[in-house]
Amino acid sequence: MSIEPGTLYVVATPIGNLADLSPRALDTLRAVSAVAAEDTRHTAVLLRHYGVQTPTVSLHEHNERQVVPRLVARLRAGEALALVSDAGTPLVSDPGRILVSEARSAGVPVRPVPGPSALPAALSVAGFAADRFVFEGFLPSRGAARRARLQALAGEDRTLVFYEAPHRIRESLRDLREVFGPGRQGLLARELTKVFEETHRATLAELEEWVAERPERERGELVIVVEGREPTPAEDVGPDDDRVLRVLLKELPASTAATLAAQLTGKPRRALYARAVELSGEG
Ligand code: SAM
């Protein structure tokens, strides 16, 4: 494969199963002059597995500001470099933002070599709406801050995705149940692509019980996916919204009327669409 000189390649690496490294990612890691890695020992395991001998450079959140100027200088001098994190896609809840940002500011081409990430992997097996979703990364570790964040998200009608550390999973599920309600649907994805992969979809109350059933469920790597709030039309759509919808429905189909009404009223499109269908039926 041809590697462009003076280019930063942002390379996604496996989130568990080493076979998930793409052929293009492998070629890139072989061809660049150095791989900037979050943990060089961790990346060494991957490189050794594939017989890649490219040298690594340590780049993590504590040294990024010091190391980046040197890496950008190498890029500007014409070297091709790769950026990887411990697992998955760099910058997605992982280091690399400063390098990418500084490389761009210096006019260095930055190219993605896409691949694994726990976020789309979990979303792809949840079966919740994923045409629009909210990725919240890690919730705050302190209880009060975590609950405040969840309160702010309780009305969100898009699917929500959280990363969570195993030692906090029970507290987070408890707070999710208390703030979002026990009947909200969620999915817990554990150890994706690894030997003990488990995914379980149930209500938030049931997910809490499912985790409590086996101690190993409080270990490993976890993603929580929560279905967005189902709007209750009676609560969300009032007489003012009905007036807007009736005007729009004179000229437009329910779907377009709902989209425009959502922009005009700020109300969730899903609720407005449900009401638009009801009003069209009345007409
Ligand atoms: N950059 C990574 C990505 O693209 O997914 C995420 C890095 S973040 C520091 C690590 C978190 O990602 C874990 O705490 C967990 O929430 C999630 N994660 C990573 N690998 C996972 C896996 N195999 N199964 C489930 N969750 C995973």
CSV table of N, CA and C in Angstrom, one decimal, residues 23-128:
chain,number,residue,atom,x,y,z
A,23,PRO,N,-6.7,-5.1,7.2
A,23,PRO,CA,-5.5,-5.2,6.4
A,23,PRO,C,-4.9,-3.8,6.2
A,24,ARG,N,-5.7,-2.8,6.0
A,24,ARG,CA,-5.2,-1.5,5.7
A,24,ARG,C,-4.5,-0.9,6.9
A,25,ALA,N,-5.1,-1.2,8.1
A,25,ALA,CA,-4.4,-0.7,9.4
A,25,ALA,C,-3.1,-1.4,9.5
A,26,LEU,N,-3.0,-2.7,9.2
A,26,LEU,CA,-1.7,-3.4,9.3
A,26,LEU,C,-0.7,-2.9,8.4
A,27,ASP,N,-1.1,-2.7,7.1
A,27,ASP,CA,-0.2,-2.1,6.1
A,27,ASP,C,0.4,-0.8,6.6
A,28,THR,N,-0.5,0.0,7.2
A,28,THR,CA,-0.2,1.4,7.6
A,28,THR,C,0.8,1.3,8.7
A,29,LEU,N,0.5,0.4,9.7
A,29,LEU,CA,1.5,0.3,10.9
A,29,LEU,C,2.8,-0.2,10.4
A,30,ARG,N,2.9,-1.0,9.4
A,30,ARG,CA,4.1,-1.5,8.9
A,30,ARG,C,4.9,-0.4,8.1
A,31,ALA,N,4.2,0.5,7.4
A,31,ALA,CA,4.8,1.4,6.5
A,31,ALA,C,5.3,2.7,7.1
A,32,VAL,N,4.6,3.1,8.2
A,32,VAL,CA,5.0,4.5,8.8
A,32,VAL,C,6.4,4.4,9.5
A,33,SER,N,7.0,5.6,9.8
A,33,SER,CA,8.3,5.5,10.4
A,33,SER,C,8.2,5.3,11.9
A,34,ALA,N,7.0,5.7,12.5
A,34,ALA,CA,6.9,5.5,13.9
A,34,ALA,C,5.4,5.4,14.3
A,35,VAL,N,5.0,4.7,15.3
A,35,VAL,CA,3.7,4.6,15.8
A,35,VAL,C,3.6,5.3,17.2
A,36,ALA,N,2.8,6.4,17.3
A,36,ALA,CA,2.6,7.1,18.5
A,36,ALA,C,1.5,6.3,19.3
A,37,ALA,N,1.8,5.8,20.4
A,37,ALA,CA,0.9,4.9,21.1
A,37,ALA,C,0.7,5.3,22.6
A,38,GLU,N,-0.6,5.1,23.0
A,38,GLU,CA,-1.0,5.5,24.4
A,38,GLU,C,-0.1,4.8,25.4
A,39,ASP,N,0.0,3.5,25.2
A,39,ASP,CA,0.9,2.6,26.1
A,39,ASP,C,1.7,1.8,25.2
A,40,THR,N,3.0,2.1,25.1
A,40,THR,CA,3.8,1.4,24.1
A,40,THR,C,3.9,-0.1,24.4
A,41,ARG,N,3.8,-0.5,25.7
A,41,ARG,CA,3.9,-2.0,26.0
A,41,ARG,C,2.6,-2.7,25.5
A,42,HIS,N,1.5,-2.0,25.7
A,42,HIS,CA,0.2,-2.6,25.2
A,42,HIS,C,0.2,-2.7,23.7
A,43,THR,N,0.7,-1.7,23.0
A,43,THR,CA,0.7,-1.7,21.5
A,43,THR,C,1.7,-2.7,21.0
A,44,ALA,N,2.8,-2.9,21.8
A,44,ALA,CA,3.9,-3.9,21.4
A,44,ALA,C,3.3,-5.3,21.3
A,45,VAL,N,2.2,-5.6,22.1
A,45,VAL,CA,1.6,-6.9,22.0
A,45,VAL,C,1.0,-7.1,20.6
A,46,LEU,N,0.3,-6.1,20.2
A,46,LEU,CA,-0.4,-6.1,18.9
A,46,LEU,C,0.6,-6.1,17.7
A,47,LEU,N,1.7,-5.3,17.8
A,47,LEU,CA,2.7,-5.3,16.8
A,47,LEU,C,3.4,-6.6,16.7
A,48,ARG,N,3.7,-7.2,17.9
A,48,ARG,CA,4.4,-8.4,17.9
A,48,ARG,C,3.6,-9.5,17.3
A,49,HIS,N,2.3,-9.5,17.6
A,49,HIS,CA,1.4,-10.5,17.0
A,49,HIS,C,1.4,-10.5,15.5
A,50,TYR,N,1.5,-9.3,14.9
A,50,TYR,CA,1.5,-9.2,13.5
A,50,TYR,C,2.9,-9.1,12.9
A,51,GLY,N,3.9,-9.3,13.7
A,51,GLY,CA,5.3,-9.2,13.2
A,51,GLY,C,5.7,-7.8,12.7
A,52,VAL,N,5.1,-6.8,13.3
A,52,VAL,CA,5.4,-5.4,12.8
A,52,VAL,C,6.6,-4.9,13.6
A,53,GLN,N,7.6,-4.3,12.9
A,53,GLN,CA,8.8,-3.9,13.7
A,53,GLN,C,8.9,-2.4,13.8
A,54,THR,N,7.9,-1.7,13.4
A,54,THR,CA,7.9,-0.2,13.4
A,54,THR,C,8.2,0.3,14.9
A,55,PRO,N,9.1,1.2,15.1
A,55,PRO,CA,9.3,1.7,16.5
A,55,PRO,C,8.0,2.5,17.0
A,56,THR,N,7.9,2.5,18.3
A,56,THR,CA,6.8,3.2,18.9
A,56,THR,C,7.3,4.4,19.7
A,57,VAL,N,6.4,5.4,19.9
A,57,VAL,CA,6.7,6.6,20.7
A,57,VAL,C,5.5,6.7,21.7
A,58,SER,N,5.9,7.0,22.9
A,58,SER,CA,4.8,7.1,23.9
A,58,SER,C,4.0,8.4,23.8
A,59,LEU,N,2.7,8.4,23.7
A,59,LEU,CA,1.9,9.6,23.6
A,59,LEU,C,0.6,9.4,24.4
A,60,HIS,N,0.6,9.9,25.7
A,60,HIS,CA,-0.6,9.7,26.5
A,60,HIS,C,-1.0,11.1,27.1
A,61,GLU,N,-2.1,11.0,27.8
A,61,GLU,CA,-2.7,12.3,28.2
A,61,GLU,C,-1.7,13.2,29.1
A,62,HIS,N,-0.7,12.5,29.8
A,62,HIS,CA,0.1,13.3,30.7
A,62,HIS,C,1.4,13.8,30.0
A,63,ASN,N,1.7,13.3,28.8
A,63,ASN,CA,2.9,13.8,28.1
A,63,ASN,C,2.6,14.4,26.7
A,64,GLU,N,1.3,14.5,26.4
A,64,GLU,CA,0.9,14.9,25.0
A,64,GLU,C,1.4,16.3,24.7
A,65,ARG,N,1.3,17.2,25.6
A,65,ARG,CA,1.7,18.6,25.3
A,65,ARG,C,3.2,18.7,25.0
A,66,GLN,N,4.0,17.8,25.7
A,66,GLN,CA,5.5,17.9,25.5
A,66,GLN,C,5.9,17.2,24.2
A,67,VAL,N,5.2,16.1,23.9
A,67,VAL,CA,5.7,15.2,22.8
A,67,VAL,C,5.2,15.7,21.5
A,68,VAL,N,4.0,16.3,21.5
A,68,VAL,CA,3.4,16.7,20.2
A,68,VAL,C,4.3,17.6,19.3
A,69,PRO,N,4.9,18.6,19.9
A,69,PRO,CA,5.7,19.5,19.0
A,69,PRO,C,6.8,18.7,18.2
A,70,ARG,N,7.4,17.7,18.9
A,70,ARG,CA,8.4,16.9,18.2
A,70,ARG,C,7.8,16.0,17.1
A,71,LEU,N,6.6,15.5,17.4
A,71,LEU,CA,6.0,14.6,16.4
A,71,LEU,C,5.5,15.5,15.2
A,72,VAL,N,5.1,16.7,15.5
A,72,VAL,CA,4.6,17.6,14.4
A,72,VAL,C,5.8,18.0,13.5
A,73,ALA,N,7.0,18.2,14.2
A,73,ALA,CA,8.2,18.5,13.5
A,73,ALA,C,8.6,17.4,12.5
A,74,ARG,N,8.5,16.2,13.0
A,74,ARG,CA,8.8,15.0,12.2
A,74,ARG,C,7.9,14.9,11.0
A,75,LEU,N,6.6,15.1,11.2
A,75,LEU,CA,5.6,15.1,10.1
A,75,LEU,C,6.0,16.2,9.1
A,76,ARG,N,6.3,17.3,9.6
A,76,ARG,CA,6.6,18.5,8.7
A,76,ARG,C,7.9,18.2,7.9
A,77,ALA,N,8.7,17.4,8.5
A,77,ALA,CA,10.0,17.1,7.8
A,77,ALA,C,9.7,15.9,6.8
A,78,GLY,N,8.5,15.4,6.7
A,78,GLY,CA,8.2,14.4,5.6
A,78,GLY,C,8.0,13.0,6.1
A,79,GLU,N,8.1,12.8,7.4
A,79,GLU,CA,7.9,11.4,7.9
A,79,GLU,C,6.4,11.1,8.0
A,80,ALA,N,6.0,9.9,7.7
A,80,ALA,CA,4.6,9.4,7.9
A,80,ALA,C,4.5,8.8,9.3
A,81,LEU,N,3.6,9.2,10.1
A,81,LEU,CA,3.4,8.6,11.4
A,81,LEU,C,2.0,8.0,11.6
A,82,ALA,N,1.9,7.1,12.5
A,82,ALA,CA,0.6,6.6,12.9
A,82,ALA,C,0.3,6.9,14.3
A,83,LEU,N,-1.0,7.1,14.6
A,83,LEU,CA,-1.5,7.3,16.0
A,83,LEU,C,-2.4,6.2,16.3
A,84,VAL,N,-2.1,5.5,17.5
A,84,VAL,CA,-3.0,4.5,17.9
A,84,VAL,C,-3.3,4.7,19.4
A,85,SER,N,-4.4,4.1,19.9
A,85,SER,CA,-4.6,4.1,21.4
A,85,SER,C,-4.6,2.7,21.8
A,86,ASP,N,-4.9,2.5,23.1
A,86,ASP,CA,-4.7,1.1,23.6
A,86,ASP,C,-5.7,0.2,22.9
A,87,ALA,N,-6.9,0.7,22.6
A,87,ALA,CA,-7.9,-0.2,22.0
A,87,ALA,C,-8.9,0.7,21.3
A,88,GLY,N,-9.4,0.3,20.1
A,88,GLY,CA,-10.4,1.0,19.4
A,88,GLY,C,-9.9,2.2,18.7
A,89,THR,N,-10.7,3.2,18.6
A,89,THR,CA,-10.5,4.4,17.8
A,89,THR,C,-9.8,5.5,18.6
A,90,PRO,N,-8.7,6.0,18.2
A,90,PRO,CA,-8.1,7.1,19.0
A,90,PRO,C,-9.0,8.3,19.1
A,91,LEU,N,-8.9,9.1,20.1
A,91,LEU,CA,-9.7,10.3,20.4
A,91,LEU,C,-11.1,9.9,20.9
A,92,VAL,N,-11.6,8.7,20.6
A,92,VAL,CA,-12.9,8.4,21.2
A,92,VAL,C,-12.7,7.9,22.6
A,93,SER,N,-12.9,8.9,23.6
A,93,SER,CA,-12.6,8.7,25.0
A,93,SER,C,-11.1,8.2,25.2
A,94,ASP,N,-10.3,8.7,24.3
A,94,ASP,CA,-8.9,8.3,24.3
A,94,ASP,C,-8.0,9.5,23.9
A,95,PRO,N,-6.7,9.4,24.2
A,95,PRO,CA,-5.8,10.5,23.9
A,95,PRO,C,-5.6,10.7,22.4
A,96,GLY,N,-5.0,11.8,22.0
A,96,GLY,CA,-4.7,12.0,20.6
A,96,GLY,C,-5.2,13.3,20.0
A,97,ARG,N,-6.1,14.0,20.8
A,97,ARG,CA,-6.7,15.2,20.3
A,97,ARG,C,-5.7,16.3,20.0
A,98,ILE,N,-4.7,16.4,20.9
A,98,ILE,CA,-3.8,17.5,20.7
A,98,ILE,C,-2.9,17.3,19.5
A,99,LEU,N,-2.4,16.0,19.3
A,99,LEU,CA,-1.6,15.7,18.2
A,99,LEU,C,-2.4,16.0,16.9
A,100,VAL,N,-3.6,15.5,16.8
A,100,VAL,CA,-4.4,15.7,15.6
A,100,VAL,C,-4.7,17.2,15.3
A,101,SER,N,-5.0,17.9,16.4
A,101,SER,CA,-5.3,19.3,16.3
A,101,SER,C,-4.1,20.1,15.8
A,102,GLU,N,-2.9,19.8,16.5
A,102,GLU,CA,-1.7,20.5,16.1
A,102,GLU,C,-1.2,20.2,14.7
A,103,ALA,N,-1.4,18.9,14.4
A,103,ALA,CA,-1.0,18.5,13.0
A,103,ALA,C,-1.8,19.3,12.0
A,104,ARG,N,-3.1,19.4,12.2
A,104,ARG,CA,-3.9,20.1,11.3
A,104,ARG,C,-3.5,21.6,11.2
A,105,SER,N,-3.3,22.2,12.4
A,105,SER,CA,-2.9,23.6,12.4
A,105,SER,C,-1.6,23.8,11.7
A,106,ALA,N,-0.7,22.8,11.7
A,106,ALA,CA,0.6,22.9,11.0
A,106,ALA,C,0.4,22.6,9.5
A,107,GLY,N,-0.8,22.3,9.0
A,107,GLY,CA,-1.0,22.0,7.6
A,107,GLY,C,-0.7,20.6,7.2
A,108,VAL,N,-0.5,19.7,8.3
A,108,VAL,CA,-0.1,18.3,8.0
A,108,VAL,C,-1.4,17.5,7.6
A,109,PRO,N,-1.4,16.7,6.6
A,109,PRO,CA,-2.6,15.9,6.3
A,109,PRO,C,-2.8,14.9,7.3
A,110,VAL,N,-4.1,14.7,7.8
A,110,VAL,CA,-4.5,13.7,8.8
A,110,VAL,C,-5.5,12.8,8.2
A,111,ARG,N,-5.1,11.5,8.1
A,111,ARG,CA,-6.0,10.5,7.5
A,111,ARG,C,-6.5,9.4,8.4
A,112,PRO,N,-7.8,9.1,8.4
A,112,PRO,CA,-8.3,8.0,9.2
A,112,PRO,C,-8.0,6.7,8.6
A,113,VAL,N,-7.7,5.7,9.4
A,113,VAL,CA,-7.8,4.3,9.0
A,113,VAL,C,-8.8,3.7,10.0
A,114,PRO,N,-10.1,3.7,9.6
A,114,PRO,CA,-11.1,3.4,10.5
A,114,PRO,C,-11.2,1.9,10.8
A,115,GLY,N,-11.9,1.6,11.9
A,115,GLY,CA,-12.0,0.2,12.4
A,115,GLY,C,-12.7,0.1,13.7
A,116,PRO,N,-12.3,-0.8,14.6
A,116,PRO,CA,-13.1,-1.1,15.7
A,116,PRO,C,-13.3,0.1,16.7
A,117,SER,N,-14.4,0.1,17.3
A,117,SER,CA,-14.7,1.0,18.4
A,117,SER,C,-15.8,0.4,19.2
A,118,ALA,N,-15.8,0.5,20.6
A,118,ALA,CA,-16.8,-0.1,21.4
A,118,ALA,C,-18.2,0.6,21.2
A,119,LEU,N,-18.1,1.9,20.9
A,119,LEU,CA,-19.4,2.7,20.7
A,119,LEU,C,-20.3,2.1,19.6
A,120,PRO,N,-19.8,2.1,18.3
A,120,PRO,CA,-20.7,1.5,17.3
A,120,PRO,C,-20.9,0.0,17.5
A,121,ALA,N,-19.9,-0.7,18.1
A,121,ALA,CA,-20.1,-2.1,18.2
A,121,ALA,C,-21.3,-2.4,19.2
A,122,ALA,N,-21.4,-1.7,20.3
A,122,ALA,CA,-22.5,-1.9,21.2
A,122,ALA,C,-23.8,-1.4,20.6
A,123,LEU,N,-23.8,-0.2,19.9
A,123,LEU,CA,-25.0,0.3,19.3
A,123,LEU,C,-25.5,-0.6,18.2
A,124,SER,N,-24.6,-1.3,17.5
A,124,SER,CA,-25.0,-2.1,16.4
A,124,SER,C,-25.8,-3.4,16.8
A,125,VAL,N,-25.6,-3.8,18.1
A,125,VAL,CA,-26.3,-5.0,18.6
A,125,VAL,C,-27.4,-4.7,19.5
A,126,ALA,N,-27.7,-3.4,19.8
A,126,ALA,CA,-28.7,-3.0,20.8
A,126,ALA,C,-30.1,-3.1,20.2
A,127,GLY,N,-30.2,-2.8,18.9
A,127,GLY,CA,-31.5,-2.8,18.3
A,127,GLY,C,-32.4,-1.6,18.7
A,128,PHE,N,-31.7,-0.5,19.2
A,128,PHE,CA,-32.4,0.7,19.5
A,128,PHE,C,-32.2,1.7,18.3
